CSV table of C-alpha atoms (C1' of nucleotides) in Angstrom, one decimal:
chain,number,residue,atom,x,y,z
A,1,VAL,CA,107.1,102.3,90.4
A,2,PRO,CA,109.6,104.7,89.0
A,3,PRO,CA,112.9,105.7,90.6
A,4,ASN,CA,111.6,108.5,92.9
A,5,GLN,CA,113.7,111.1,91.2
A,6,LYS,CA,112.8,114.4,92.8
A,7,ARG,CA,112.9,117.1,90.2
A,8,ALA,CA,115.1,120.2,90.4
A,9,PRO,CA,114.6,121.2,94.1
A,10,ARG,CA,112.5,124.2,94.2
A,11,ASP,CA,111.5,125.8,90.9
A,12,ARG,CA,108.0,126.8,90.1
A,13,LEU,CA,105.3,124.5,88.8
A,14,SER,CA,103.5,125.1,85.5
A,15,ARG,CA,100.9,123.3,83.5
A,16,GLU,CA,103.6,122.0,81.2
A,17,VAL,CA,105.9,120.5,83.8
A,18,VAL,CA,102.9,119.0,85.7
A,19,ALA,CA,101.5,117.4,82.5
A,20,ALA,CA,105.0,116.2,81.4
A,21,ARG,CA,105.7,114.5,84.7
A,22,ALA,CA,102.2,113.1,84.7
A,23,LEU,CA,102.9,111.6,81.3
A,24,GLU,CA,106.1,110.0,82.5
A,25,LEU,CA,104.3,108.6,85.6
A,26,ALA,CA,101.5,107.1,83.5
A,27,ASP,CA,104.0,105.7,81.0
A,28,ALA,CA,105.8,103.8,83.7
A,29,ASP,CA,103.0,102.6,86.0
A,30,GLY,CA,99.8,102.9,84.0
A,31,LEU,CA,96.9,105.3,83.9
A,32,ASP,CA,95.3,104.1,87.0
A,33,ALA,CA,98.5,104.8,89.0
A,34,LEU,CA,98.2,108.5,87.9
A,35,THR,CA,96.6,110.1,90.9
A,36,ILE,CA,96.6,113.7,92.0
A,37,ARG,CA,98.2,112.7,95.3
A,38,ARG,CA,100.9,110.5,93.8
A,39,LEU,CA,101.8,113.1,91.2
A,40,ALA,CA,102.0,115.8,93.8
A,41,ALA,CA,104.2,113.8,96.0
A,42,ASP,CA,106.4,113.0,93.0
A,43,LEU,CA,106.7,116.7,92.2
A,44,GLY,CA,107.5,117.4,95.9
A,45,VAL,CA,104.4,119.5,96.4
A,46,THR,CA,101.0,119.4,98.1
A,47,PRO,CA,98.1,117.8,96.3
A,48,MET,CA,96.3,121.1,96.3
A,49,ALA,CA,99.1,122.8,94.5
A,50,LEU,CA,98.0,121.0,91.3
A,51,TYR,CA,94.6,122.6,91.6
A,52,TRP,CA,96.1,126.0,90.9
A,53,HIS,CA,97.2,124.8,87.4
A,54,PHE,CA,94.3,122.5,86.6
A,55,ALA,CA,90.6,122.9,87.5
A,56,ASP,CA,90.2,119.2,88.4
A,57,LYS,CA,91.5,115.8,87.6
A,58,GLY,CA,89.7,115.8,84.3
A,59,ALA,CA,91.4,118.9,83.2
A,60,LEU,CA,94.8,117.4,84.2
A,61,MET,CA,94.0,114.4,82.1
A,62,ALA,CA,93.1,116.6,79.2
A,63,GLY,CA,96.4,118.4,79.7
A,64,VAL,CA,98.3,115.1,79.5
A,65,ALA,CA,96.4,114.1,76.4
A,66,GLU,CA,97.3,117.5,74.9
A,67,GLN,CA,100.9,117.0,75.7
A,68,LEU,CA,100.9,113.6,74.1
A,69,LEU,CA,99.0,114.6,70.9
A,70,GLY,CA,101.3,117.5,70.6
A,71,GLU,CA,104.1,115.0,69.9
A,72,VAL,CA,102.3,113.7,66.8
A,73,GLU,CA,104.2,114.9,63.7
A,74,LEU,CA,101.4,115.8,61.2
A,75,PRO,CA,102.6,115.1,57.7
A,76,ALA,CA,102.8,118.1,55.4
A,77,ALA,CA,99.6,118.7,53.4
A,78,ALA,CA,100.1,117.2,49.9
A,79,ASP,CA,98.1,116.4,46.9
A,80,GLY,CA,97.6,112.8,45.7
A,81,ASP,CA,95.2,110.3,46.9
A,82,PRO,CA,93.5,111.5,50.1
A,83,ILE,CA,93.2,108.0,51.4
A,84,ASP,CA,96.9,107.5,51.0
A,85,GLN,CA,97.4,110.7,53.0
A,86,LEU,CA,95.0,109.5,55.6
A,87,HIS,CA,97.1,106.4,55.9
A,88,GLU,CA,100.1,108.6,56.6
A,89,LEU,CA,98.3,110.7,59.1
A,90,LEU,CA,97.1,107.6,61.0
A,91,SER,CA,100.7,106.2,60.9
A,92,ALA,CA,102.0,109.4,62.5
A,93,LEU,CA,99.4,109.0,65.4
A,94,LEU,CA,100.3,105.4,65.7
A,95,ARG,CA,104.0,106.1,66.1
A,96,THR,CA,103.3,108.5,68.9
A,97,LEU,CA,100.9,106.1,70.7
A,98,ARG,CA,103.3,103.2,70.4
A,99,ALA,CA,105.8,105.3,72.3
A,100,HIS,CA,103.3,105.7,75.1
A,101,PRO,CA,101.0,102.8,74.9
A,102,ARG,CA,99.6,103.1,78.4
A,103,LEU,CA,98.3,106.6,77.5
A,104,ALA,CA,96.3,105.4,74.5
A,105,ARG,CA,93.2,104.7,76.6
A,106,LEU,CA,93.2,108.3,77.8
A,107,VAL,CA,93.6,109.8,74.4
A,108,GLN,CA,90.5,107.9,73.1
A,109,THR,CA,88.2,110.3,74.8
A,110,GLU,CA,90.2,113.5,74.5
A,111,PHE,CA,90.6,114.0,70.7
A,112,LEU,CA,88.2,116.9,70.7
A,113,SER,CA,89.5,118.6,73.9
A,114,SER,CA,92.7,120.2,72.9
A,115,ASP,CA,94.3,122.0,69.9
A,116,PRO,CA,96.5,119.1,68.8
A,117,GLY,CA,93.7,116.7,69.0
A,118,LEU,CA,91.4,119.0,67.1
A,119,LEU,CA,94.0,119.6,64.4
A,120,LEU,CA,94.4,115.8,64.0
A,121,THR,CA,90.7,115.4,63.6
A,122,GLU,CA,90.4,118.3,61.3
A,123,ARG,CA,93.0,116.8,59.0
A,124,ALA,CA,91.4,113.4,59.0
A,125,LEU,CA,88.0,114.9,58.4
A,126,SER,CA,89.2,117.0,55.5
A,127,LEU,CA,91.0,114.1,53.8
A,128,LEU,CA,87.9,112.0,54.1
A,129,HIS,CA,85.8,114.7,52.7
A,130,GLY,CA,88.3,115.1,49.9
A,131,ALA,CA,87.9,111.4,49.3
A,132,GLY,CA,84.3,111.9,48.5
A,133,PHE,CA,82.5,111.1,51.7
A,134,ASP,CA,79.6,113.2,52.7
A,135,PRO,CA,79.8,115.2,56.0
A,136,PRO,CA,78.2,112.7,58.4
A,137,ARG,CA,80.1,109.8,56.9
A,138,ALA,CA,83.4,111.7,56.9
A,139,ALA,CA,82.8,112.6,60.5
A,140,GLN,CA,82.1,109.1,61.4
A,141,LEU,CA,85.1,107.7,59.6
A,142,ALA,CA,87.4,110.3,61.1
A,143,VAL,CA,86.4,109.3,64.6
A,144,GLN,CA,86.5,105.6,63.7
A,145,ALA,CA,89.9,105.9,62.2
A,146,LEU,CA,91.4,107.5,65.3
A,147,SER,CA,89.6,104.9,67.5
A,148,THR,CA,91.0,102.1,65.4
A,149,ILE,CA,94.6,103.3,65.9
A,150,VAL,CA,94.0,103.6,69.6
A,151,ASP,CA,92.5,100.1,69.8
A,152,LEU,CA,95.4,98.6,67.9
A,153,VAL,CA,97.8,99.9,70.5
A,154,LEU,CA,95.6,98.9,73.4
A,155,ALA,CA,95.0,95.4,72.1
A,156,GLU,CA,98.5,94.5,71.1
A,157,PRO,CA,98.9,90.9,72.2
A,158,GLY,CA,101.0,90.6,75.3
A,159,ALA,CA,101.2,94.3,76.0
A,160,GLU,CA,99.0,94.2,79.1
A,161,LEU,CA,98.9,97.9,79.5
A,162,ASP,CA,96.8,98.1,82.6
A,163,VAL,CA,99.6,96.8,84.9
A,164,ALA,CA,103.0,98.2,85.7
A,165,ALA,CA,105.9,97.1,83.4
A,166,ASP,CA,107.4,94.6,85.9
A,167,GLU,CA,104.1,92.8,86.4
A,168,ARG,CA,103.5,92.3,82.6
A,169,ASP,CA,105.2,89.0,82.1
A,170,ALA,CA,103.5,87.5,85.1
A,171,LYS,CA,100.1,88.6,83.8
A,172,VAL,CA,100.8,87.3,80.3
A,173,ARG,CA,101.7,83.9,81.7
A,174,GLU,CA,98.6,83.8,83.8
A,175,LYS,CA,96.4,84.7,80.8
A,176,ARG,CA,98.1,82.0,78.8
A,177,ALA,CA,97.6,79.5,81.5
A,178,ARG,CA,93.9,80.3,81.8
A,179,LEU,CA,93.4,79.9,78.0
A,180,LEU,CA,95.3,76.6,78.1
A,181,THR,CA,92.7,75.2,80.5
A,182,LEU,CA,89.9,75.7,78.0
A,183,PRO,CA,88.3,72.6,76.5
A,184,THR,CA,89.7,72.3,73.0
A,185,ASP,CA,86.5,70.7,71.7
A,186,THR,CA,84.2,73.7,72.4
A,187,TYR,CA,87.0,76.2,71.7
A,188,PRO,CA,89.0,74.7,68.8
A,189,ALA,CA,89.9,77.9,67.0
A,190,LEU,CA,90.7,79.7,70.3
A,191,SER,CA,92.9,76.9,71.5
A,192,ALA,CA,94.9,77.0,68.3
A,193,SER,CA,95.3,80.8,68.6
A,194,ILE,CA,96.6,81.1,72.2
A,195,ASP,CA,100.0,82.2,71.0
A,196,ALA,CA,98.6,84.8,68.6
A,197,LEU,CA,96.4,86.1,71.4
A,198,THR,CA,99.1,86.5,74.0
A,199,SER,CA,102.2,87.5,72.2
A,200,CYS,CA,103.1,89.5,69.1
A,201,LEU,CA,105.9,88.1,67.1
A,202,ASP,CA,105.9,90.8,64.6
A,203,PRO,CA,104.6,94.1,66.0
A,204,GLY,CA,105.3,96.0,62.8
A,205,GLY,CA,103.3,93.6,60.8
A,206,TYR,CA,100.5,93.6,63.4
A,207,PHE,CA,100.1,97.4,63.3
A,208,GLU,CA,100.4,97.6,59.5
A,209,PHE,CA,97.8,94.9,58.9
A,210,GLY,CA,95.4,96.5,61.4
A,211,LEU,CA,95.7,99.8,59.8
A,212,ASP,CA,95.3,98.3,56.3
A,213,VAL,CA,91.9,96.7,57.2
A,214,PHE,CA,90.5,100.1,58.0
A,215,ILE,CA,92.1,101.8,55.0
A,216,ALA,CA,90.9,99.0,52.7
A,217,GLY,CA,87.4,99.4,54.0
A,218,CYS,CA,87.5,103.1,53.3
A,219,ARG,CA,88.7,102.6,49.7
A,220,GLU,CA,86.0,100.0,49.1
A,221,LEU,CA,83.1,102.1,50.5
A,222,ARG,CA,84.3,105.2,48.7
A,223,ARG,CA,83.2,103.6,45.4
A,224,GLN,CA,79.7,103.4,46.7
A,225,GLN,CA,79.6,107.0,47.6
A,226,PRO,CA,78.1,109.7,45.4
A,227,ALA,CA,80.6,112.3,44.0
A,228,ALA,CA,82.0,114.8,46.5
A,229,VAL,CA,79.8,117.7,47.4
A,230,SER,CA,81.1,120.9,48.9
A,231,TRP,CA,79.9,121.7,52.4
B,1,VAL,CA,70.4,108.3,90.0
B,2,PRO,CA,67.7,105.6,89.8
B,3,PRO,CA,64.5,105.4,91.8
B,4,ASN,CA,65.9,103.8,94.9
B,5,GLN,CA,63.8,100.7,94.5
B,6,LYS,CA,64.8,98.3,97.3
B,7,ARG,CA,64.6,94.8,96.1
B,8,ALA,CA,62.4,92.1,97.6
B,9,PRO,CA,63.1,92.6,101.3
B,10,ARG,CA,65.2,89.8,102.6
B,11,ASP,CA,66.0,87.0,100.2
B,12,ARG,CA,69.5,85.7,99.7
B,13,LEU,CA,72.1,87.2,97.5
B,14,SER,CA,73.8,85.3,94.7
B,15,ARG,CA,76.3,86.1,92.0
B,16,GLU,CA,73.5,86.4,89.5
B,17,VAL,CA,71.3,88.9,91.4
B,18,VAL,CA,74.3,91.0,92.3
B,19,ALA,CA,75.6,91.1,88.7
B,20,ALA,CA,72.1,91.8,87.4
B,21,ARG,CA,71.5,94.7,89.8
B,22,ALA,CA,75.0,96.0,89.0
B,23,LEU,CA,74.2,95.9,85.3
B,24,GLU,CA,71.0,97.9,85.9
B,25,LEU,CA,72.8,100.4,88.0
B,26,ALA,CA,75.5,101.0,85.4
B,27,ASP,CA,72.9,101.2,82.7
B,28,ALA,CA,71.3,104.0,84.5
B,29,ASP,CA,74.1,106.0,85.9
B,30,GLY,CA,77.2,104.9,84.1
B,31,LEU,CA,80.1,102.6,84.8
B,32,ASP,CA,81.9,105.1,87.1
B,33,ALA,CA,78.8,105.2,89.4
B,34,LEU,CA,79.0,101.5,89.8
B,35,THR,CA,80.9,101.2,93.1
B,36,ILE,CA,80.9,98.3,95.6
B,37,ARG,CA,79.4,100.6,98.3
B,38,ARG,CA,76.6,102.0,96.2
B,39,LEU,CA,75.7,98.6,94.8
B,40,ALA,CA,75.7,97.1,98.3
B,41,ALA,CA,73.5,100.0,99.6
B,42,ASP,CA,71.1,99.5,96.7
B,43,LEU,CA,70.9,95.8,97.5
B,44,GLY,CA,70.2,96.6,101.2
B,45,VAL,CA,73.4,94.9,102.3
B,46,THR,CA,76.8,95.7,103.8
B,47,PRO,CA,79.6,96.3,101.3
B,48,MET,CA,81.5,93.3,102.6
B,49,ALA,CA,78.6,91.0,101.7
B,50,LEU,CA,79.5,91.3,98.1
B,51,TYR,CA,83.0,90.0,98.8
B,52,TRP,CA,81.4,86.7,99.6
B,53,HIS,CA,80.2,86.3,96.0
B,54,PHE,CA,83.1,88.0,94.2
B,55,ALA,CA,86.8,88.1,95.0
B,56,ASP,CA,87.2,91.8,94.3
B,57,LYS,CA,85.8,94.5,92.2
B,58,GLY,CA,87.5,93.2,89.1
B,59,ALA,CA,85.7,89.9,89.5
B,60,LEU,CA,82.4,91.7,90.0
B,61,MET,CA,83.0,93.7,86.8
B,62,ALA,CA,83.9,90.4,85.0
B,63,GLY,CA,80.6,89.0,86.3
B,64,VAL,CA,78.7,92.0,84.9
B,65,ALA,CA,80.4,91.6,81.5
B,66,GLU,CA,79.5,87.9,81.6
B,67,GLN,CA,75.9,88.7,82.3
B,68,LEU,CA,75.8,91.1,79.4
B,69,LEU,CA,77.6,89.0,76.9
B,70,GLY,CA,75.3,86.2,77.8
B,71,GLU,CA,72.5,88.2,76.3
B,72,VAL,CA,74.0,88.1,72.9
B,73,GLU,CA,72.1,85.7,70.7
B,74,LEU,CA,74.7,83.9,68.7
B,75,PRO,CA,73.4,83.2,65.2
B,76,ALA,CA,73.1,79.5,64.3
B,77,ALA,CA,76.1,78.0,62.6
B,78,ALA,CA,75.5,78.0,58.9
B,79,ASP,CA,77.3,77.5,55.6
B,80,GLY,CA,77.8,80.3,53.1
B,81,ASP,CA,80.2,83.1,53.0
B,82,PRO,CA,82.1,83.2,56.4
B,83,ILE,CA,82.4,87.0,56.1
B,84,ASP,CA,78.7,87.3,55.8
B,85,GLN,CA,78.3,85.2,58.9
B,86,LEU,CA,80.9,87.3,60.7
B,87,HIS,CA,78.7,90.3,59.8
B,88,GLU,CA,75.7,88.6,61.4
B,89,LEU,CA,77.7,87.7,64.5
B,90,LEU,CA,78.9,91.2,64.9
B,91,SER,CA,75.4,92.5,64.4
B,92,ALA,CA,74.2,90.3,67.2
B,93,LEU,CA,76.8,91.8,69.6
B,94,LEU,CA,75.9,95.2,68.4
B,95,ARG,CA,72.3,94.7,69.2
B,96,THR,CA,73.1,93.8,72.8
B,97,LEU,CA,75.6,96.6,73.3
B,98,ARG,CA,73.1,99.2,71.9
B,99,ALA,CA,70.7,98.1,74.6
B,100,HIS,CA,73.4,98.7,77.3
B,101,PRO,CA,75.7,101.4,75.8
B,102,ARG,CA,77.2,102.5,79.1
B,103,LEU,CA,78.5,98.9,79.6
B,104,ALA,CA,80.3,98.8,76.3
B,105,ARG,CA,83.5,100.2,77.8
B,106,LEU,CA,83.6,97.4,80.3
B,107,VAL,CA,83.1,94.6,77.8
B,108,GLN,CA,86.0,95.9,75.8
B,109,THR,CA,88.5,94.3,78.2
B,110,GLU,CA,86.5,91.3,79.3
B,111,PHE,CA,85.9,89.3,76.1
B,112,LEU,CA,88.3,86.6,77.2
B,113,SER,CA,87.3,86.4,80.8
B,114,SER,CA,84.0,84.6,80.6
B,115,ASP,CA,82.3,81.7,78.8
B,116,PRO,CA,80.0,83.9,76.7
B,117,GLY,CA,82.8,86.2,75.7
B,118,LEU,CA,85.0,83.3,74.8
B,119,LEU,CA,82.3,81.7,72.7
B,120,LEU,CA,81.9,84.9,70.8
B,121,THR,CA,85.6,85.2,70.2
B,122,GLU,CA,85.7,81.5,69.2
B,123,ARG,CA,83.0,82.0,66.6
B,124,ALA,CA,84.6,85.1,65.1
B,125,LEU,CA,88.0,83.4,65.1
B,126,SER,CA,86.7,80.3,63.4
B,127,LEU,CA,84.8,82.3,60.7
B,128,LEU,CA,87.9,84.3,59.9
B,129,HIS,CA,90.0,81.2,59.7
B,130,GLY,CA,87.3,79.8,57.4
B,131,ALA,CA,87.6,83.0,55.3
B,132,GLY,CA,91.2,82.1,54.7
B,133,PHE,CA,93.2,84.2,57.2
B,134,ASP,CA,96.1,82.6,58.8
B,135,PRO,CA,96.1,82.1,62.6
B,136,PRO,CA,97.8,85.4,63.7
B,137,ARG,CA,95.8,87.5,61.3
B,138,ALA,CA,92.5,85.7,62.2
B,139,ALA,CA,93.2,86.3,65.8
B,140,GLN,CA,94.0,90.0,65.2
B,141,LEU,CA,90.9,90.5,63.1
B,142,ALA,CA,88.7,88.8,65.6
B,143,VAL,CA,89.8,91.1,68.4
B,144,GLN,CA,89.7,94.1,66.1
B,145,ALA,CA,86.2,93.2,65.0
B,146,LEU,CA,84.8,93.1,68.5
B,147,SER,CA,86.7,96.3,69.4
B,148,THR,CA,85.2,98.0,66.4
B,149,ILE,CA,81.7,97.2,67.5
B,150,VAL,CA,82.4,98.4,71.0
B,151,ASP,CA,83.9,101.6,69.6
B,152,LEU,CA,80.9,102.3,67.4
B,153,VAL,CA,78.6,102.2,70.5
B,154,LEU,CA,81.0,104.3,72.6
B,155,ALA,CA,81.4,106.9,70.0
B,156,GLU,CA,77.9,107.3,68.9
B,157,PRO,CA,77.5,111.1,68.4
B,158,GLY,CA,75.5,112.7,71.2
B,159,ALA,CA,75.4,109.6,73.4
B,160,GLU,CA,77.8,110.9,76.1
B,161,LEU,CA,77.9,107.7,77.9
B,162,ASP,CA,80.1,108.8,80.8
B,163,VAL,CA,77.5,110.9,82.5
B,164,ALA,CA,74.1,110.0,83.9
B,165,ALA,CA,71.1,110.1,81.5
B,166,ASP,CA,69.7,113.4,82.8
B,167,GLU,CA,73.0,115.2,82.3
B,168,ARG,CA,73.4,114.1,78.7
B,169,ASP,CA,71.6,117.0,77.0
B,170,ALA,CA,73.5,119.6,79.0
B,171,LYS,CA,76.8,117.9,78.1
B,172,VAL,CA,76.0,117.7,74.4
B,173,ARG,CA,75.1,121.4,74.4
B,174,GLU,CA,78.3,122.3,76.2
B,175,LYS,CA,80.3,120.3,73.7
B,176,ARG,CA,78.6,121.9,70.7
B,177,ALA,CA,79.1,125.3,72.3
B,178,ARG,CA,82.9,124.7,72.6
B,179,LEU,CA,83.2,123.5,69.0
B,180,LEU,CA,81.3,126.5,67.9
B,181,THR,CA,83.9,128.8,69.3
B,182,LEU,CA,86.7,127.3,67.1
B,183,PRO,CA,88.1,129.5,64.4
B,184,THR,CA,86.6,128.4,61.2
B,185,ASP,CA,89.7,129.2,59.2
B,186,THR,CA,92.0,126.8,61.0
B,187,TYR,CA,89.2,124.2,61.5
B,188,PRO,CA,87.0,124.4,58.3
B,189,ALA,CA,86.1,120.8,58.0
B,190,LEU,CA,85.5,120.4,61.7
B,191,SER,CA,83.3,123.5,61.9
B,192,ALA,CA,81.2,122.1,59.1
B,193,SER,CA,80.8,118.8,60.9
B,194,ILE,CA,79.7,120.0,64.3
B,195,ASP,CA,76.3,118.6,63.8
B,196,ALA,CA,77.6,115.2,62.7
B,197,LEU,CA,80.0,115.1,65.6
B,198,THR,CA,77.4,115.9,68.3
B,199,SER,CA,74.2,114.2,67.2
B,200,CYS,CA,73.2,111.2,65.3
B,201,LEU,CA,70.2,111.7,62.9
B,202,ASP,CA,70.2,108.1,61.8
B,203,PRO,CA,71.6,105.7,64.3
B,204,GLY,CA,70.7,102.7,62.2
B,205,GLY,CA,72.7,104.0,59.3
B,206,TYR,CA,75.5,105.0,61.6
B,207,PHE,CA,76.0,101.5,62.9
B,208,GLU,CA,75.5,99.8,59.6
B,209,PHE,CA,78.1,102.0,57.9
B,210,GLY,CA,80.6,101.6,60.7
B,211,LEU,CA,80.3,97.9,60.6
B,212,ASP,CA,80.5,97.9,56.8
B,213,VAL,CA,83.8,99.6,56.8
B,214,PHE,CA,85.3,96.8,58.8
B,215,ILE,CA,83.6,94.1,56.8
B,216,ALA,CA,84.6,95.6,53.5
B,217,GLY,CA,88.2,95.8,54.8
B,218,CYS,CA,88.1,92.1,55.6
B,219,ARG,CA,86.8,91.2,52.2
B,220,GLU,CA,89.4,93.2,50.5
B,221,LEU,CA,92.3,91.8,52.5
B,222,ARG,CA,91.1,88.3,52.1
B,223,ARG,CA,92.1,88.4,48.4
B,224,GLN,CA,95.7,89.2,49.4
B,225,GLN,CA,95.8,86.2,51.7
B,226,PRO,CA,97.2,82.8,50.7
B,227,ALA,CA,94.7,79.9,50.6
B,228,ALA,CA,93.4,78.6,53.8
B,229,VAL,CA,95.6,76.3,55.8
B,230,SER,CA,94.5,74.0,58.5
B,231,TRP,CA,95.8,74.6,62.0
C,1,DA,C1',100.0,134.6,91.8
C,2,DC,C1',101.1,130.4,93.8
C,3,DC,C1',101.0,127.2,97.4
C,4,DT,C1',100.0,124.9,102.3
C,5,DG,C1',97.1,122.6,105.9
C,6,DA,C1',93.3,120.7,107.7
C,7,DA,C1',89.1,118.7,106.8
C,8,DC,C1',85.2,116.1,104.2
C,9,DA,C1',83.0,112.6,101.6
C,10,DC,C1',83.9,108.6,99.3
C,11,DC,C1',86.4,104.6,97.7
C,12,DG,C1',88.2,99.3,97.8
C,13,DT,C1',89.6,96.1,101.0
C,14,DT,C1',91.4,93.2,105.4
C,15,DC,C1',90.4,91.0,109.3
C,16,DA,C1',87.8,89.3,113.1
C,17,DA,C1',83.4,88.2,114.5
C,18,DG,C1',78.7,86.8,114.4
C,19,DT,C1',74.8,83.4,113.0
D,1,DA,C1',77.6,79.2,104.1
D,2,DC,C1',76.6,83.8,104.3
D,3,DC,C1',76.8,88.3,106.2
D,4,DT,C1',78.0,92.2,109.7
D,5,DG,C1',81.2,95.8,112.0
D,6,DA,C1',85.0,98.2,112.7
D,7,DA,C1',89.2,99.7,110.8
D,8,DC,C1',92.8,101.0,107.3
D,9,DA,C1',94.9,103.1,103.4
D,10,DC,C1',93.9,105.8,99.7
D,11,DC,C1',91.1,108.8,96.7
D,12,DG,C1',89.4,113.7,94.7
D,13,DT,C1',88.1,118.0,96.4
D,14,DT,C1',86.5,122.4,99.3
D,15,DC,C1',87.7,126.0,101.9
D,16,DA,C1',90.4,129.1,104.5
D,17,DA,C1',94.8,130.6,105.2
D,18,DG,C1',99.5,131.8,104.3
D,19,DT,C1',103.3,134.3,101.5
DNA sequence: ACCTGAACACCGTTCAAGT
DNA sequence: ACCTGAACACCGTTCAAGT
């Protein structure tokens, strides 16, 4: 529930201001709280006003995803190991998603629905091809790479992204409490991992390690690939 | 839209039959089509009847996830390389999710909310600990492993799991058509990968490769870990 | 071109009541 | 214990109308 700051009283709407406000709203209260009607009220306008700028809710969501992915600072094209460059590309995406963790879930399905998303995919794809993967494998790895980044953000221990910020602590405590009731004889490893599953002492290390698993997998599988072919 | 097969006329409801029918409904028409009211109508009962068996929709969803994860055939505990065993464990999950791809998205958030999910997590966790990862890293990798499997199912090219089965082909064609309009000079790699992004010639190979990336990453990072400690 | 207003179909859920 | 019935608050969206 954000401070109901009405925007500048009576200027015109546009795709950009609608998407930008939607992004703020979802940042604060979560994706599920982002409804046409709430957003319209927040913008001081009738729900139907939004339908002038977006065909339907799906288009609005795509617009929000576009806005978000537009914030990713694509690293300059360089030479050197393509897998190293992929690592940097994914880090750039990660930085943006970490700034808007509640929107990560949305982006998951919208990488191919806007220019910034397509550009990101293009870069990943081209780097993986440069690394020697054939077209279907490069395509698969590109998608999997982006998904992995999204998942890391969504699964950060203790983040609880599906509730509003002020309910987070309560939800974490409840989750911990439930895990603490588990019988330690049937769930020994789990019982010993409750802390690690419900809080993140070192977020930097968490994200680095998660990204490294994927990158290490790519490096390893590259060796088993035939030499690069042009497509 | 499934053939509206009313169930046996007037027997009692139970958590199990409700969850089972919900699973069938979501299998056929997708998760978004699984509403309390539709499910109730399908079961020949008032919406409110379901609230006797489940506290709210979230609990119903958790029940469906439990039903689904209960179908996973956990491999017998064995000795041998723990990472090999993890591979088998993940393959078992993959088999179940491939049989119910539209439910994969649901399962993503419910691994820790039912016995079968907890057992799966426990096994993964314990194998990763056995492989030499410290508790926080083992916990992270366990979660990441399960997420990776889910993502592979969700992202299978051409699956289009968010629409009903009979709309799938139309949606794939539309997606292809949109990608085909992209300028090939700014999206060269993407333009060359349209087939790979919209259809899966060899699903078996797709899933095997996707799983291998993760497993290879685990093997690689294990070397950089200190020796196993007990916790 | 841009927005309002009223209406529709659908949703999850509460609360009281039936058997 | 198990289910119904009526009601409420909220959704996305259509359609006609205003300026």
